[in-house]
Amino acid sequence: MTEPMVISSPHRHVGITVRGVMVRVAAALAPGILVYLWIFGPGVLIQCVLAMATAVATEALILRWRGRPIRTALGDGSVIVTGLLLALCLSPLTPWWVTLMATVFAVALGKHAFGGLGQNLFNPAMAGFVFVLLCFPAPMNKWPAVPAAGAPAPGLMNSLGVIFVPKAEAVDAVSGASALNHMKSRLGLMEMVSEIRSDPVYGNFGGRGWEWIAMAWLAGGVALLVLGVIRWHIPAAFIAGMTCVSGITWLMNADVYAAPVFHLATPGAMLGAFFIATDPVTAATSDRGRLAYGVLIGILAGLLRIWGIYPDGIAFAVLIGNACAPVIDRYTQPRVLGVAG
Amino acid sequence: MIRELHAFPGGLPLAHYMEWTCGEESLLQPLPARIVLPLQQHIGLPATPIVNMGDKVLKGQKIAAASGYVSVSIHASTSGTVTDIGDHPAPHPAGITARCIVIEPDGEDHWYDIRPVDEYTTVDPRRLQEVIRDCGISGLGGAGFPAHVKINEGVENAVDTLIINGVECEPYITCDDRLIQEKASYVVAGTRMIGHAVQAKHRVIAVESDMPAAYAALARLVGDDIELVQVPARYPAGGEKQLIQVITGKEVPCGGLAIHIGILVQNVATAAAVYRAVTRGEPVVSRYVTVAGAVPRPRNLQVLLGTPVTDCLRTCGYEPQPGERIILGGPMMGQHLRSTDVPITKTSNCILVQQEPEPAVELPCIRCGNCATACPIRLLPQQLYLDTRAGNYDAARQHHLFDCIECGCCSYVCPSHIPLVQYYRHAKSHISAEERRRDGADHARSRFEARNDRLRADASAETQRESAGNTASANSEYVRAAVERTLARRQARDAGPDGETGSHD
Ligand code: SF4
Ligand code: SF4
């Protein structure tokens, strides 16, 4: 007897697919990538292409090795978004082999070692990022200098050269420090925030140029909220947590601690709040849980930025948050209807 | 008095597609060539046949008697000859076939000698219950819970609020809307009768905000004794627990019944049936059915119970076509029909034809939480999915599997296209079968039944999953057990009023 086909209600679907979600996330990243491109030249695009291609190739290989259908898994698009997010966390000047290793680590160990889509405990992009940050700190700290007003961004050949033919002079010619690096190192030299902020690398809120990228991530994030791809709890809680930590320290001593708005106007904070911490697989699931999860990451990221040895702590904060998500879920289960609470 | 309404958690703002059918008068579905009446059209035990093959029966004549407390009788829906008592395809949860009585109509449609109750306000509420049970009234909204059981609970417990549910449970369905528009006086009078039978303090008739014509029809008839309420259209506002929450702000205790918080809910069609039963002694022999979706002439029909679905479709100009799916019920909770030879029963509210959807690939859960956000019971569907898929039924129970109303909201929003409800149904029927086996261990007779059940469960595990069309049916064993527990508890207790069920407002 043949097995009867099982058709169970509901007979309708809202029409969202995982792939649809991923396409929307990628589209929401577009404005930020464009601003990035405009300010810093094509380096960022090269990183994105490199990381996405590596991610797809890695996943295809692993799926093949695990004997899983390659087409469906690649078709969901999640690995492409992983590659994209990872590339956007890296400096556009990152040497190609660093990007490659970060991506392979992210996909192979961050995602598939846990069983693939939906099974991973840690955000793969952040796992890959932290991996190379710990192993190759030197190239990771080279950030492009914001071109002086009127000066053009580095061209394609220049960017390709920096990434694929790492000659020290070429790198130094274009490299500077991100606003966070800059702030951190100058604070270490016992300068006051107000003095440091008068440096031309700063703009109105954060680093000059960088703040525009942050705005673009914010715009993309709001678009995701409006489209219903993400919900407000995690970004809002993240921003609240980070504002809290930076606000308290700033109120305590505005000379040695930067204002909350400086922290929020960094690309890392906005990308983290709207695109990385909101990765559903590794976040808490209930609304209350997500608030707790977001606040936790926001606070940790703030603390790590202020007192950590790395200029930015968002990746670490997200990974710690990931590790706590199951516990958070456990204690924030919604009260089932009709159960006295 | 304007009642303050409340929101229920989750739910979905679904498009209703009501305009297709709610404006047109219902048609009388002609007498079919053959009437097939399943012995179980309600939650509980199947009725027991009291006629034999070859007997002549009249319309409205009782042909199967309620067997036990949670059961209702079945009546012939037209006059004719009983040609078979046996297994026939039926929309029954336990399998594709079920025991049915088959009647070959004689075309006369002669009524049996039926007798009304003279004056319902002077009649003992218990007598009224008997009438209701004798007339074969089970919830006509879709769940099919025997009406007298609920009413009896209402007589024994103080009923604070009687809610007559006119909120269509799902998109496309307009049979209640049409019934109200055409038979508003029945609904209102039936409401008063049930209200009298249970001595309800408040009586509420609820309709959805997008049913203006029905609202107007009722508004002309209700007096100070009945509140007419329009609830916002949001799926599943027509679910019993959700409607109670919207209207009273109260939550039905988990594992308990509405009556435990002093509330009794009946469907509008049930109220109309009560009116007929009381004033004319007329049992349930027909119902309103919406035929909607991809049919040439979508319409509401008044259908004699036992009429094949095929006949109803034909009335609406539909001929079966490949690539289309026929659903008994609505798009969210309806049951997929593999054959349209099955009869309309007391709980069939809609026949929906829709295009076979593109098969979607089921991906792993990405823990997006969409399902939990949409769940009106505030369950964790993703957790239940993990539990049930792993066969971890104890964990699933702890995560309140049995509070799931199978509304389908979770599956509807899942980006990974996981058929969540299907997993839950399978788990529920598995657990129920297990439980019956365990409970029956002391008793030779129960043991025999359990064995039968088990064999049947084994044989039809797949079909069960498929055909357990509505919540209630998959839940039926569980509900029955709950009711019986309640009764046992009550017997063991003093008859005095008790704090938990008393009505304090
Ligand atoms: S909606 Fe689907 S993918 Fe999302 S958490 Fe629920 S089961 Fe998982
Ligand atoms: S089917 Fe069950 S789990 Fe899913 S949304 Fe409805 S009540 Fe919740």
Coordinates of N, CA, C and O in Angstrom, one line a residue, chain A residues 97-186:
Chain A
W97 N 43.4 36.7 2.5 CA 43.4 35.5 3.2 C 42.8 35.5 4.6 O 42.3 34.5 5.1
V98 N 42.8 36.7 5.2 CA 42.1 36.8 6.5 C 40.6 36.7 6.3 O 39.9 35.9 7.0
T99 N 40.1 37.4 5.3 CA 38.7 37.3 5.0 C 38.3 35.8 4.7 O 37.3 35.3 5.2
L100 N 39.1 35.2 3.9 CA 38.9 33.8 3.5 C 38.8 32.9 4.8 O 37.9 32.1 4.9
M101 N 39.8 33.1 5.6 CA 39.8 32.2 6.8 C 38.6 32.5 7.7 O 38.0 31.6 8.3
A102 N 38.3 33.8 7.9 CA 37.2 34.1 8.7 C 35.9 33.5 8.2 O 35.1 32.9 8.9
T103 N 35.7 33.5 6.9 CA 34.5 33.0 6.3 C 34.4 31.5 6.4 O 33.4 30.9 6.8
V104 N 35.5 30.8 6.1 CA 35.5 29.4 6.2 C 35.2 29.0 7.7 O 34.4 28.1 7.9
F105 N 35.8 29.7 8.6 CA 35.6 29.3 10.0 C 34.1 29.6 10.3 O 33.5 28.7 11.0
A106 N 33.6 30.7 9.9 CA 32.2 31.0 10.2 C 31.2 29.9 9.7 O 30.4 29.4 10.4
V107 N 31.4 29.5 8.4 CA 30.5 28.6 7.8 C 30.7 27.1 8.4 O 29.8 26.4 8.7
A108 N 32.0 26.8 8.4 CA 32.3 25.4 8.8 C 32.1 25.1 10.2 O 31.4 24.2 10.6
L109 N 32.7 26.0 11.1 CA 32.6 25.7 12.5 C 31.5 26.5 13.2 O 30.9 26.0 14.1
G110 N 31.3 27.7 12.7 CA 30.2 28.5 13.3 C 28.8 27.9 13.0 O 27.9 27.9 13.8
K111 N 28.6 27.4 11.8 CA 27.3 26.9 11.4 C 27.2 25.4 11.3 O 26.4 24.8 12.0
H112 N 28.0 24.8 10.4 CA 27.8 23.4 10.2 C 28.3 22.5 11.3 O 27.7 21.4 11.4
A113 N 29.2 22.9 12.0 CA 29.7 22.0 13.1 C 28.5 21.8 14.1 O 28.5 20.8 14.8
F114 N 27.6 22.7 14.1 CA 26.4 22.6 15.0 C 25.3 21.9 14.4 O 24.2 21.7 15.0
G115 N 25.4 21.6 13.1 CA 24.3 20.9 12.4 C 23.6 21.7 11.3 O 22.7 21.3 10.7
G116 N 24.1 22.9 11.0 CA 23.6 23.7 9.9 C 22.5 24.6 10.3 O 22.4 24.9 11.5
L117 N 21.8 25.1 9.3 CA 20.8 26.1 9.5 C 19.9 25.8 10.7 O 19.3 24.8 10.9
G118 N 19.8 26.9 11.5 CA 18.9 26.8 12.7 C 19.5 26.1 13.9 O 18.9 26.1 15.0
Q119 N 20.6 25.4 13.7 CA 21.1 24.6 14.8 C 22.2 25.3 15.6 O 22.6 24.9 16.7
N120 N 22.8 26.3 15.0 CA 24.0 26.9 15.5 C 23.7 27.7 16.8 O 22.8 28.4 16.8
L121 N 24.6 27.5 17.8 CA 24.4 28.3 19.0 C 24.9 29.7 18.8 O 24.4 30.7 19.4
F122 N 26.1 29.9 18.1 CA 26.7 31.2 17.9 C 26.4 31.8 16.6 O 26.3 31.0 15.6
N123 N 26.4 33.1 16.5 CA 26.2 33.8 15.2 C 27.4 33.5 14.4 O 28.6 33.8 14.8
P124 N 27.3 32.8 13.3 CA 28.5 32.4 12.5 C 29.4 33.5 12.1 O 30.6 33.4 12.2
A125 N 28.8 34.6 11.6 CA 29.6 35.7 11.2 C 30.4 36.3 12.3 O 31.6 36.5 12.2
M126 N 29.9 36.3 13.5 CA 30.6 36.9 14.6 C 31.7 35.8 15.1 O 32.8 36.2 15.5
A127 N 31.4 34.6 15.0 CA 32.3 33.6 15.3 C 33.6 33.7 14.4 O 34.7 33.7 14.9
G128 N 33.3 33.8 13.1 CA 34.4 34.0 12.1 C 35.2 35.2 12.4 O 36.4 35.2 12.4
F129 N 34.5 36.3 12.7 CA 35.1 37.6 13.0 C 36.1 37.5 14.2 O 37.2 37.9 14.1
V130 N 35.6 36.9 15.2 CA 36.4 36.9 16.5 C 37.6 35.9 16.2 O 38.7 36.2 16.7
F131 N 37.3 34.9 15.5 CA 38.4 34.0 15.2 C 39.6 34.7 14.6 O 40.7 34.6 15.1
V132 N 39.4 35.5 13.5 CA 40.5 36.2 12.9 C 41.0 37.3 13.8 O 42.2 37.6 13.8
L133 N 40.1 37.9 14.5 CA 40.5 39.0 15.4 C 41.5 38.5 16.4 O 42.5 39.2 16.7
L134 N 41.3 37.3 16.9 CA 42.2 36.7 17.9 C 43.5 36.2 17.3 O 44.6 36.4 17.8
C135 N 43.3 35.7 16.1 CA 44.5 35.1 15.5 C 45.4 36.1 14.7 O 46.6 36.0 14.7
F136 N 44.8 37.0 14.1 CA 45.5 38.0 13.3 C 45.2 39.4 13.7 O 44.6 40.2 12.9
P137 N 45.5 39.8 14.9 CA 45.1 41.2 15.3 C 45.7 42.3 14.4 O 45.0 43.3 14.2
A138 N 46.9 42.1 13.9 CA 47.5 43.2 13.3 C 46.8 43.7 12.0 O 46.3 44.8 11.9
P139 N 46.5 42.8 11.0 CA 45.8 43.3 9.8 C 44.4 43.7 10.2 O 43.8 44.5 9.4
M140 N 43.8 43.2 11.2 CA 42.5 43.6 11.5 C 42.3 45.0 12.0 O 41.2 45.5 12.1
N141 N 43.4 45.6 12.5 CA 43.3 46.9 13.0 C 43.6 48.0 12.0 O 43.7 49.2 12.4
K142 N 43.9 47.6 10.8 CA 44.1 48.6 9.8 C 42.8 49.1 9.2 O 42.1 48.3 8.6
W143 N 42.4 50.3 9.4 CA 41.2 50.8 8.8 C 41.5 51.9 7.8 O 42.5 52.5 8.0
P144 N 40.7 52.1 6.8 CA 41.0 53.1 5.9 C 40.9 54.5 6.5 O 40.0 54.7 7.3
A145 N 41.7 55.4 6.1 CA 41.6 56.8 6.5 C 40.5 57.4 5.7 O 40.3 57.1 4.5
V146 N 39.7 58.2 6.4 CA 38.6 58.9 5.6 C 39.3 59.9 4.7 O 40.1 60.7 5.2
P147 N 39.0 59.9 3.4 CA 39.7 60.9 2.6 C 39.3 62.3 3.0 O 38.2 62.5 3.4
A148 N 40.3 63.2 2.9 CA 40.0 64.6 3.3 C 38.9 65.1 2.3 O 38.7 64.6 1.2
A149 N 38.2 66.1 2.8 CA 37.1 66.7 2.1 C 37.5 67.0 0.7 O 38.6 67.6 0.4
G150 N 36.8 66.5 -0.3 CA 37.1 66.8 -1.7 C 38.0 65.8 -2.3 O 37.9 65.6 -3.5
A151 N 38.8 65.1 -1.5 CA 39.7 64.1 -2.1 C 38.9 62.8 -2.5 O 37.9 62.5 -1.8
P152 N 39.2 62.2 -3.6 CA 38.4 61.0 -4.0 C 38.8 59.8 -3.1 O 39.9 59.7 -2.6
A153 N 37.9 58.9 -3.1 CA 38.1 57.6 -2.4 C 39.1 56.8 -3.2 O 39.2 57.0 -4.4
P154 N 39.8 55.8 -2.6 CA 40.8 55.0 -3.3 C 40.0 54.3 -4.5 O 38.9 53.9 -4.3
G155 N 40.7 54.2 -5.6 CA 40.1 53.5 -6.7 C 40.1 52.0 -6.7 O 40.6 51.4 -5.7
L156 N 39.6 51.4 -7.7 CA 39.5 49.9 -7.7 C 40.8 49.2 -7.7 O 41.1 48.4 -6.8
M157 N 41.8 49.7 -8.5 CA 43.1 49.0 -8.6 C 43.8 49.2 -7.3 O 44.4 48.2 -6.7
N158 N 43.7 50.3 -6.7 CA 44.3 50.6 -5.4 C 43.8 49.7 -4.4 O 44.5 49.0 -3.6
S159 N 42.5 49.5 -4.3 CA 41.8 48.7 -3.3 C 42.2 47.2 -3.5 O 42.6 46.5 -2.6
L160 N 42.2 46.8 -4.8 CA 42.5 45.4 -5.1 C 44.0 45.1 -4.6 O 44.3 44.1 -4.0
G161 N 44.8 46.1 -4.9 CA 46.2 46.0 -4.6 C 46.4 45.8 -3.1 O 47.1 44.9 -2.6
V162 N 45.7 46.6 -2.3 CA 45.8 46.6 -0.9 C 45.4 45.2 -0.3 O 46.0 44.6 0.6
I163 N 44.3 44.7 -0.9 CA 43.7 43.5 -0.4 C 44.5 42.2 -0.8 O 44.7 41.3 0.0
F164 N 44.9 42.2 -2.1 CA 45.5 41.0 -2.6 C 47.0 41.0 -2.6 O 47.6 39.9 -2.7
V165 N 47.6 42.2 -2.7 CA 49.1 42.2 -2.7 C 49.6 43.0 -1.5 O 49.9 44.2 -1.6
P166 N 49.5 42.5 -0.4 CA 49.8 43.3 0.8 C 51.2 43.7 0.9 O 52.1 43.0 1.4
K167 N 51.5 44.9 0.3 CA 52.8 45.5 0.5 C 52.6 46.6 1.6 O 51.7 47.4 1.5
A168 N 53.5 46.6 2.5 CA 53.3 47.4 3.7 C 53.1 48.9 3.3 O 52.2 49.5 3.8
E169 N 53.9 49.4 2.3 CA 53.7 50.8 2.0 C 52.3 51.1 1.5 O 51.7 52.1 1.9
A170 N 51.9 50.2 0.6 CA 50.6 50.5 0.0 C 49.5 50.6 1.1 O 48.6 51.4 1.1
V171 N 49.6 49.7 2.1 CA 48.6 49.7 3.1 C 48.7 51.0 3.9 O 47.7 51.7 4.2
D172 N 49.9 51.3 4.3 CA 50.1 52.5 5.1 C 49.6 53.7 4.5 O 49.1 54.7 5.1
A173 N 49.7 53.8 3.1 CA 49.3 55.0 2.4 C 47.9 55.3 2.6 O 47.5 56.4 2.6
V174 N 47.1 54.2 2.7 CA 45.6 54.5 2.8 C 45.1 54.2 4.2 O 43.9 54.5 4.5
S175 N 45.9 53.7 5.1 CA 45.2 53.2 6.3 C 45.3 54.3 7.4 O 46.2 55.1 7.5
G176 N 44.3 54.2 8.2 CA 44.2 55.1 9.4 C 43.7 54.3 10.5 O 44.1 53.1 10.8
A177 N 42.8 54.8 11.2 CA 42.1 54.1 12.3 C 40.7 54.4 12.3 O 40.3 55.5 11.9
S178 N 39.9 53.5 12.7 CA 38.4 53.8 12.8 C 38.3 54.8 14.0 O 39.2 54.9 14.8
A179 N 37.2 55.4 14.0 CA 37.0 56.4 15.1 C 37.1 55.8 16.5 O 37.7 56.4 17.4
L180 N 36.7 54.5 16.6 CA 36.8 53.9 17.9 C 38.2 53.6 18.2 O 38.7 53.8 19.4
N181 N 39.0 53.1 17.2 CA 40.4 52.9 17.5 C 41.1 54.2 17.9 O 41.9 54.2 18.9
H182 N 40.7 55.2 17.2 CA 41.3 56.5 17.4 C 41.0 57.0 18.8 O 41.9 57.3 19.6
M183 N 39.8 56.9 19.2 CA 39.4 57.4 20.5 C 40.1 56.6 21.6 O 40.6 57.1 22.5
K184 N 40.1 55.3 21.4 CA 40.7 54.4 22.4 C 42.2 54.7 22.6 O 42.6 54.9 23.7
S185 N 42.9 54.8 21.5 CA 44.3 55.0 21.6 C 44.6 56.4 22.2 O 45.5 56.5 23.0
R186 N 43.9 57.4 21.8 CA 44.2 58.7 22.3 C 43.8 58.9 23.8 O 44.4 59.5 24.5

